[in-house]
CSV table of C-alpha atoms in Angstrom, one decimal:
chain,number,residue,atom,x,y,z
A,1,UNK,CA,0.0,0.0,0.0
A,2,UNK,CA,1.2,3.6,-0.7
A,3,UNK,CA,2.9,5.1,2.1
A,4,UNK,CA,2.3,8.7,3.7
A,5,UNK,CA,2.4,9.9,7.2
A,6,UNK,CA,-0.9,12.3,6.8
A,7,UNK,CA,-2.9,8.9,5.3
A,8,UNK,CA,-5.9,7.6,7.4
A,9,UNK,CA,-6.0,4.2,5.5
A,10,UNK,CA,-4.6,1.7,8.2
A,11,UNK,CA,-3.2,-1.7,6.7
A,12,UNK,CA,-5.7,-4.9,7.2
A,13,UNK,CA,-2.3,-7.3,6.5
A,14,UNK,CA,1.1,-7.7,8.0
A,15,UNK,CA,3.2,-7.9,5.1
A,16,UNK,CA,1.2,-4.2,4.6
A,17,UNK,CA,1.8,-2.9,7.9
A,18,UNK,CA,5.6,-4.0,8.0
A,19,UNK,CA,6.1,-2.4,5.2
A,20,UNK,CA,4.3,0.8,6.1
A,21,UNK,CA,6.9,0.9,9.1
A,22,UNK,CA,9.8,0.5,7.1
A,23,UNK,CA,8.6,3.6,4.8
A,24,UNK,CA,8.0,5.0,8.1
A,25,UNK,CA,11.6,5.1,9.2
A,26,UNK,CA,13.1,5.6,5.8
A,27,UNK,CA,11.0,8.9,6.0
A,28,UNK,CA,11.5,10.3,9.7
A,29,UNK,CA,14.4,8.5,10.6
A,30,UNK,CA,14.9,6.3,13.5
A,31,UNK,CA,15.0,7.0,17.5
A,32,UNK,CA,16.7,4.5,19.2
A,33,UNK,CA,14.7,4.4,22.1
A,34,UNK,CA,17.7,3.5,24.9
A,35,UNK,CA,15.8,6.0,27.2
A,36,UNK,CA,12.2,3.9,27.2
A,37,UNK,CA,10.3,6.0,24.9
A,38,UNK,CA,9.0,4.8,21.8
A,39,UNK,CA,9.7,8.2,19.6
A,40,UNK,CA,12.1,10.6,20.0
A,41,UNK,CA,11.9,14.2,21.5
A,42,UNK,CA,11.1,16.4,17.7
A,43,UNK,CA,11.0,20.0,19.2
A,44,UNK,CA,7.2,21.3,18.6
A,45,UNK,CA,5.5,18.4,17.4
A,46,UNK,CA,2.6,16.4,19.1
A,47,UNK,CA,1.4,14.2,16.6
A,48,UNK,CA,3.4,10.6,16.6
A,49,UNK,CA,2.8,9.9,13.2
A,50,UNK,CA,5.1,13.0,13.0
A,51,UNK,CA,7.9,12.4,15.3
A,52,UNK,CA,10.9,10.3,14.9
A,53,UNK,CA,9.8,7.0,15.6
A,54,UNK,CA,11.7,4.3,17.9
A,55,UNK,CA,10.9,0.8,16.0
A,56,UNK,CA,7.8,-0.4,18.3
A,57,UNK,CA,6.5,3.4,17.3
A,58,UNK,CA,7.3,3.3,13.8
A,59,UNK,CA,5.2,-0.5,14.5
A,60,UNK,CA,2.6,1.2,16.6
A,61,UNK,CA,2.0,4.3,13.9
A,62,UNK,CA,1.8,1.7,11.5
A,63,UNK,CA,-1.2,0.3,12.8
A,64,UNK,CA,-3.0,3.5,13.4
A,65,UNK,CA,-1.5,5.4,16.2
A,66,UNK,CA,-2.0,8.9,15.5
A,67,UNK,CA,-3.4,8.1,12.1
A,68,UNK,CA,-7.1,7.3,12.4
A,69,UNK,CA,-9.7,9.6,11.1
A,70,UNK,CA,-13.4,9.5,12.9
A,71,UNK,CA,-14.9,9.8,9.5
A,72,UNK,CA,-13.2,6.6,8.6
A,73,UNK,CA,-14.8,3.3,9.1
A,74,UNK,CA,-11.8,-0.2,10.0
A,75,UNK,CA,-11.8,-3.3,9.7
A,76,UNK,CA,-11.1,-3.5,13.3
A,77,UNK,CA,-10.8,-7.4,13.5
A,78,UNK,CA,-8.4,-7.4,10.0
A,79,UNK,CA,-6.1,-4.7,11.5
A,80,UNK,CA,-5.5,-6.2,14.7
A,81,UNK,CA,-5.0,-9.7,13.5
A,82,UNK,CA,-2.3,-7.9,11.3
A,83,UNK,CA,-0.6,-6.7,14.2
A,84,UNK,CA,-0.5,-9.7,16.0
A,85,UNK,CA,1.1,-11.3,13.6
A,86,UNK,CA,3.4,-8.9,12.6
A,87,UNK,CA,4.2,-8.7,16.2
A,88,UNK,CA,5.0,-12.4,16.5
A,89,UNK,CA,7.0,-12.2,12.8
A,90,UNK,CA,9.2,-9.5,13.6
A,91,UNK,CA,10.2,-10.4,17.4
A,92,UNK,CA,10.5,-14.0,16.4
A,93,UNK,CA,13.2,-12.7,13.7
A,94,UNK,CA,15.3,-10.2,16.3
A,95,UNK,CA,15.2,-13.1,18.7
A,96,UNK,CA,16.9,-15.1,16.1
A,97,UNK,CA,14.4,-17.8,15.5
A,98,UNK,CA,11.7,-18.0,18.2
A,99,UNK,CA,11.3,-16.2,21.6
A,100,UNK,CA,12.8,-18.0,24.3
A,101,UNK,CA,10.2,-17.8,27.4
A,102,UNK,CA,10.3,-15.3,30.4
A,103,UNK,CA,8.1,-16.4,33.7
A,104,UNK,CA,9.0,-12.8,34.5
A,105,UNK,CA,6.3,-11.1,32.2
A,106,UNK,CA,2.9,-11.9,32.6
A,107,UNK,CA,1.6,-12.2,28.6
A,108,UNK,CA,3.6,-13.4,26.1
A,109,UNK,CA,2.8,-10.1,24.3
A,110,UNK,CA,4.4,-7.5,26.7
A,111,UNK,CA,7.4,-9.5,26.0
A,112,UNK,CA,7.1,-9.4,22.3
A,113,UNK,CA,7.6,-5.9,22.6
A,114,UNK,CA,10.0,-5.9,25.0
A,115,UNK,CA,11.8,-8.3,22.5
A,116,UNK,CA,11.6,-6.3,19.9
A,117,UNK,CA,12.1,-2.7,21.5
A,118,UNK,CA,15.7,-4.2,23.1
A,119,UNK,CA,16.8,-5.0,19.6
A,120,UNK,CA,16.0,-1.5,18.7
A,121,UNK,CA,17.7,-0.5,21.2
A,122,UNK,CA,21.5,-2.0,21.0
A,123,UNK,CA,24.2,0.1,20.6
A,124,UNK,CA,24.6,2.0,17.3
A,125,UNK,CA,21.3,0.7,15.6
A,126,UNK,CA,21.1,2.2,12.4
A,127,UNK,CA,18.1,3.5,10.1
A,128,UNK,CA,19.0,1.5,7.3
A,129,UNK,CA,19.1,-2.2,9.7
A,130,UNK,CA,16.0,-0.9,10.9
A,131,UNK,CA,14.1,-0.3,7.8
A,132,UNK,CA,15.9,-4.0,6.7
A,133,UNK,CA,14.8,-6.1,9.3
A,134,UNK,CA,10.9,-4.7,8.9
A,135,UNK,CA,11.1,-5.4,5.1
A,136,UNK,CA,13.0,-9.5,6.4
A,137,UNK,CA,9.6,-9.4,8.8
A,138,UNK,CA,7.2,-8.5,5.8
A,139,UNK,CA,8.4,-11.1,3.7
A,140,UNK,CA,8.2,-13.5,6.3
A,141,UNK,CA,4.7,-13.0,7.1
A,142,UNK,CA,3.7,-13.8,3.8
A,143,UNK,CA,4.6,-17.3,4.3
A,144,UNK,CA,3.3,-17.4,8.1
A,145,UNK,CA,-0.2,-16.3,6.9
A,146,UNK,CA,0.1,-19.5,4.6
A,147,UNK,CA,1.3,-21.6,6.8
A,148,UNK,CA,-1.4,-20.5,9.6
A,149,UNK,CA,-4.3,-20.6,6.5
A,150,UNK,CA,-3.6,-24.1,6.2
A,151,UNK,CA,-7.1,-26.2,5.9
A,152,UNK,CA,-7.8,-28.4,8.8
A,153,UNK,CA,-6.4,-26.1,11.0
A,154,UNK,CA,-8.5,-25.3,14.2
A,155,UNK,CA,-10.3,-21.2,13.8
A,156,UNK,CA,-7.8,-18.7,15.4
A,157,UNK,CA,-10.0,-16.6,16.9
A,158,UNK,CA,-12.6,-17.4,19.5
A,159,UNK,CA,-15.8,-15.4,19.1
A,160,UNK,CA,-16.4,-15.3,22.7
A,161,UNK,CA,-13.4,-16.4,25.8
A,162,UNK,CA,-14.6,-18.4,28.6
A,163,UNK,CA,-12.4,-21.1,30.4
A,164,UNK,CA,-13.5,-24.0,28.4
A,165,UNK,CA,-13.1,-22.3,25.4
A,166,UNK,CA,-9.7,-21.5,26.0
A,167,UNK,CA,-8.4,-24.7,27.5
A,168,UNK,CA,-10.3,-26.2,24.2
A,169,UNK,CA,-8.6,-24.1,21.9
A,170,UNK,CA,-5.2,-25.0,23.3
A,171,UNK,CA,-5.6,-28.9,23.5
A,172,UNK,CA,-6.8,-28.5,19.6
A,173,UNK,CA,-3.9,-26.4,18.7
A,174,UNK,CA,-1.1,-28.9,20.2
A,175,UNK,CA,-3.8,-31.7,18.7
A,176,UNK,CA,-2.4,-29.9,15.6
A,177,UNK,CA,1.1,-28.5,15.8
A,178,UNK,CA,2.3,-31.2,18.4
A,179,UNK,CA,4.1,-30.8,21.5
A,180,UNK,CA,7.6,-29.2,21.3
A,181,UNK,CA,9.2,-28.9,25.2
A,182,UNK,CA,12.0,-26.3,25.2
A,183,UNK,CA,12.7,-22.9,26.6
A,184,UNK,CA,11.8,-21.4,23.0
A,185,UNK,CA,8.2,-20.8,22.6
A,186,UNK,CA,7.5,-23.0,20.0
A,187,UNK,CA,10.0,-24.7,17.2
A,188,UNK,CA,12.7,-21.5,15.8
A,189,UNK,CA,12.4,-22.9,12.3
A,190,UNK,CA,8.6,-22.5,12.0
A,191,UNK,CA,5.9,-19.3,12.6
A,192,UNK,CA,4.5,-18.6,16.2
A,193,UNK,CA,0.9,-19.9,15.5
A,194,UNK,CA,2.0,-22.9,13.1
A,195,UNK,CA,4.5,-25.0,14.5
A,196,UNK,CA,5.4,-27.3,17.1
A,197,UNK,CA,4.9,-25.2,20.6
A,198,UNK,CA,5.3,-25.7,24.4
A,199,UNK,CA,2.3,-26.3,26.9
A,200,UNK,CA,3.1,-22.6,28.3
A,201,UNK,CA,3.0,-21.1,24.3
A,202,UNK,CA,-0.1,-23.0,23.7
A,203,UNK,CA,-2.1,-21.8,26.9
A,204,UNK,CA,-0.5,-17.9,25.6
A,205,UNK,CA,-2.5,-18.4,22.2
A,206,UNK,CA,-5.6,-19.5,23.1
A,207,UNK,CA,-5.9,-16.1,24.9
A,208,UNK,CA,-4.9,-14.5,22.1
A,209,UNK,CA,-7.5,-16.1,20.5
A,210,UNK,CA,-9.4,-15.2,22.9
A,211,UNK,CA,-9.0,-11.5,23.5
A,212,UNK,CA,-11.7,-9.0,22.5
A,213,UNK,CA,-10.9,-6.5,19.7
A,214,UNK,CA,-10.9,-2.9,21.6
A,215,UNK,CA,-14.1,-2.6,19.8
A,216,UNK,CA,-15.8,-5.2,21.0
A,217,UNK,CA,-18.7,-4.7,23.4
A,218,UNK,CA,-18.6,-5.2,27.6
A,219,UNK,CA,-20.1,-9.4,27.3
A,220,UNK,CA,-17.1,-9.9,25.1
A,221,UNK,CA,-14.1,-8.4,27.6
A,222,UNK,CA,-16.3,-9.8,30.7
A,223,UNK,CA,-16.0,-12.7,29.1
A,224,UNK,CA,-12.4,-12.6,28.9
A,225,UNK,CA,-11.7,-11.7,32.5
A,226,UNK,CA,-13.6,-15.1,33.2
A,227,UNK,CA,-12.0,-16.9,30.9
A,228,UNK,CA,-8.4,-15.7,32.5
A,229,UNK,CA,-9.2,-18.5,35.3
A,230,UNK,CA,-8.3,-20.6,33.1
A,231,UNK,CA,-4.3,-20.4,34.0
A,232,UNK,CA,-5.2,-21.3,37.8
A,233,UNK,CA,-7.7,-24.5,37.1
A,234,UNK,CA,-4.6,-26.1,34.8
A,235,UNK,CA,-2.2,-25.4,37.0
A,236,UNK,CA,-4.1,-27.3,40.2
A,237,UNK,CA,-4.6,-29.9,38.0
A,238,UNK,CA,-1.5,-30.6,36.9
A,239,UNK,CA,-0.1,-29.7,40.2
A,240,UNK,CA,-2.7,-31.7,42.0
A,241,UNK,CA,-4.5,-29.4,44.5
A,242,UNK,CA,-5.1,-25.9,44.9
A,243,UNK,CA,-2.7,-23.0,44.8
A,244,UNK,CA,-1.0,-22.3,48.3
A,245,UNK,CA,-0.2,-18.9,49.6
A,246,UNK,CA,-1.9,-16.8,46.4
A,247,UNK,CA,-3.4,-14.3,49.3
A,248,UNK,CA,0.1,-13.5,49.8
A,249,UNK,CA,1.5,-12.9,46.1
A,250,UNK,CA,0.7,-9.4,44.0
A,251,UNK,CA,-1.2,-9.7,40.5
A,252,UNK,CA,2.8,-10.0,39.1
A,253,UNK,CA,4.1,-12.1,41.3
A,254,UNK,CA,1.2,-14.8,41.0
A,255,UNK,CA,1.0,-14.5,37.0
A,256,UNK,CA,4.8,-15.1,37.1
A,257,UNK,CA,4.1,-18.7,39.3
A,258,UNK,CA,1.5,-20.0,37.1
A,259,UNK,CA,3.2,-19.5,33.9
A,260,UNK,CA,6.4,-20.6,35.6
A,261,UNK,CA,4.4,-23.7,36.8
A,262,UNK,CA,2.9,-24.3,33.7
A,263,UNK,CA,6.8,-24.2,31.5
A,264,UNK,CA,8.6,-26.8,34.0
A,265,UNK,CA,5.3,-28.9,34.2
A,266,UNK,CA,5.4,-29.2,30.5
A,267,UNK,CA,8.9,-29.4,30.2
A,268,UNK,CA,9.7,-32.1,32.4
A,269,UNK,CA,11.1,-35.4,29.8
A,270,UNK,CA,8.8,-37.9,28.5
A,271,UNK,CA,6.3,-35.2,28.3
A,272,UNK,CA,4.0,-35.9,25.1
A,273,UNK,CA,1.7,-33.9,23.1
A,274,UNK,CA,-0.9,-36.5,24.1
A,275,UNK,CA,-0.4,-35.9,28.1
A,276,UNK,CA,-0.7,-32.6,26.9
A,277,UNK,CA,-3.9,-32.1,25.1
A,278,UNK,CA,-5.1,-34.6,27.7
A,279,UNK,CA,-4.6,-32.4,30.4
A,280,UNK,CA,-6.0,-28.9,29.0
A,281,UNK,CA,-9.0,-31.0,28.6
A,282,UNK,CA,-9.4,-32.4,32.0
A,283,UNK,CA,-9.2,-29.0,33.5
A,284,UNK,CA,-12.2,-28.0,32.0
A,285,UNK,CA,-14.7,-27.6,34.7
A,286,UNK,CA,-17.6,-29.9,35.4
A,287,UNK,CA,-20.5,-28.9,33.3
A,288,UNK,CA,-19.1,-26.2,31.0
């Protein structure tokens, strides 16, 4: 799609909106971001599409920030499924093949970005690696939209999150990928949503699935919230009893055991995609 910093027309795929950030950068430059901000300091302008963008703002501009017009009407569902996977493309390629898990962040998204704004970030990163590495992402998405298009393959989004659906969604998506254990999140030669995956990556993208649009209406996000119970009920089964001590723990602190929990349970040997699946199903409350 033609690129310009004043358009309102937002991308509806990633190997668009990759691209759209590459022009992005070729055009303002690139802020390196070492200070935590995702655009530079451009004296007397206010609009991001305007300032020198870091590369999670040249990303985030990309996808609309700053961009959309109110007498404009988006393919809401389109544009964000092109973020998310240009998300998962380009951090998977910085990270050098797949992105290796951190119990530390609570979604698997924050630390997509995180991934990818540290990259941006190392010493003496230049426009032009910038700009390259968007353009590697784009080209790569076009073969992960393929690859995640496949027929057979279960639907990737969830019209509406509850904690059956998501444990369901998992179980089917290891049903199809297979089990992979590892640190990496799912096999570095493949895509994020297509190949071989751990128990902890599989749980991460059935709420992915799961997760409401912005757009979407209060049922849908109320929905969600419910659904998030879904990361205590696996892990007291496959620990065996409830959680111990949660009172004590903050919001961080707990998200960080479960997912934790949920890495080394998976990982531990002789682990197999069948004891897998097996167990995202058995968690599924009585009667849902």
């Amino acid at each position: 799609m033609r690129y310009s910093a004043e358009s309102t027309v937002l991308p509806t795929t990633a190997p668009d909106l990759l691209n759209w950030a590459a022009a992005h950068v070729e055009a303002r430059g690139f802020h390196d971001g070492r200070d935590g901000d995702r655009f530079g300091r451009d004296r007397g302008v206010t609009a991001t599409r305007l300032l020198t963008p870091g590369i999670l703002g040249a990303l985030d501009v990309a996808g609309g920030d700053g961009r959309r017009s109110s007498g404009r009407t988006y393919d809401l569902p389109a544009l964000y499924a092109a973020q998310r996977l240009a998300l998962d493309t380009l951090s998977d390629l910085v990270a050098g093949g797949a992105v290796v898990h951190d119990a530390d962040w609570p979604d698997e998204y924050r630390h997509r970005r995180y991934v990818v704004h540290q990259w941006g970030t190392q010493g003496g990163r230049t426009r032009g690696e910038v700009v390259e590495v968007f353009r590697e992402a784009a080209g790569l998405t076009e073969r992960a939209q393929a690859a995640a298009a496949r027929p057979g393959r279960p639907p990737t989004r969830l019209p509406l999150g509850s904690v059956a659906s998501v444990l369901e969604w998992a179980a089917a998506h290891l049903e199809d990928v297979g089990h992979r254990p590892g640190l990496e999140s799912h096999d570095p030669a493949g895509f994020a949503d297509s190949s071989g995956c751990t128990a902890l990556h599989a749980l991460d993208r059935a709420f992915v699935a799961a997760k409401p649009n912005p757009a979407d209406g209060r049922e849908a996000w109320a929905a969600y919230g419910e659904a998030e119970a879904a990361w205590r009920l696996f892990v007291e089964h496959i620990t065996g009893g409830p959680l111990v001590n949660v009172d004590e723990m903050t919001g961080w602190e707990l998200a960080r055991h479960l997912r934790g929990t949920v890495l080394m349970w998976g990982n531990e040997p002789g682990r197999s995609t069948a004891d897998v699946v097996a167990a995202f199903r058995a968690a599924v409350p009585a009667g849902s």
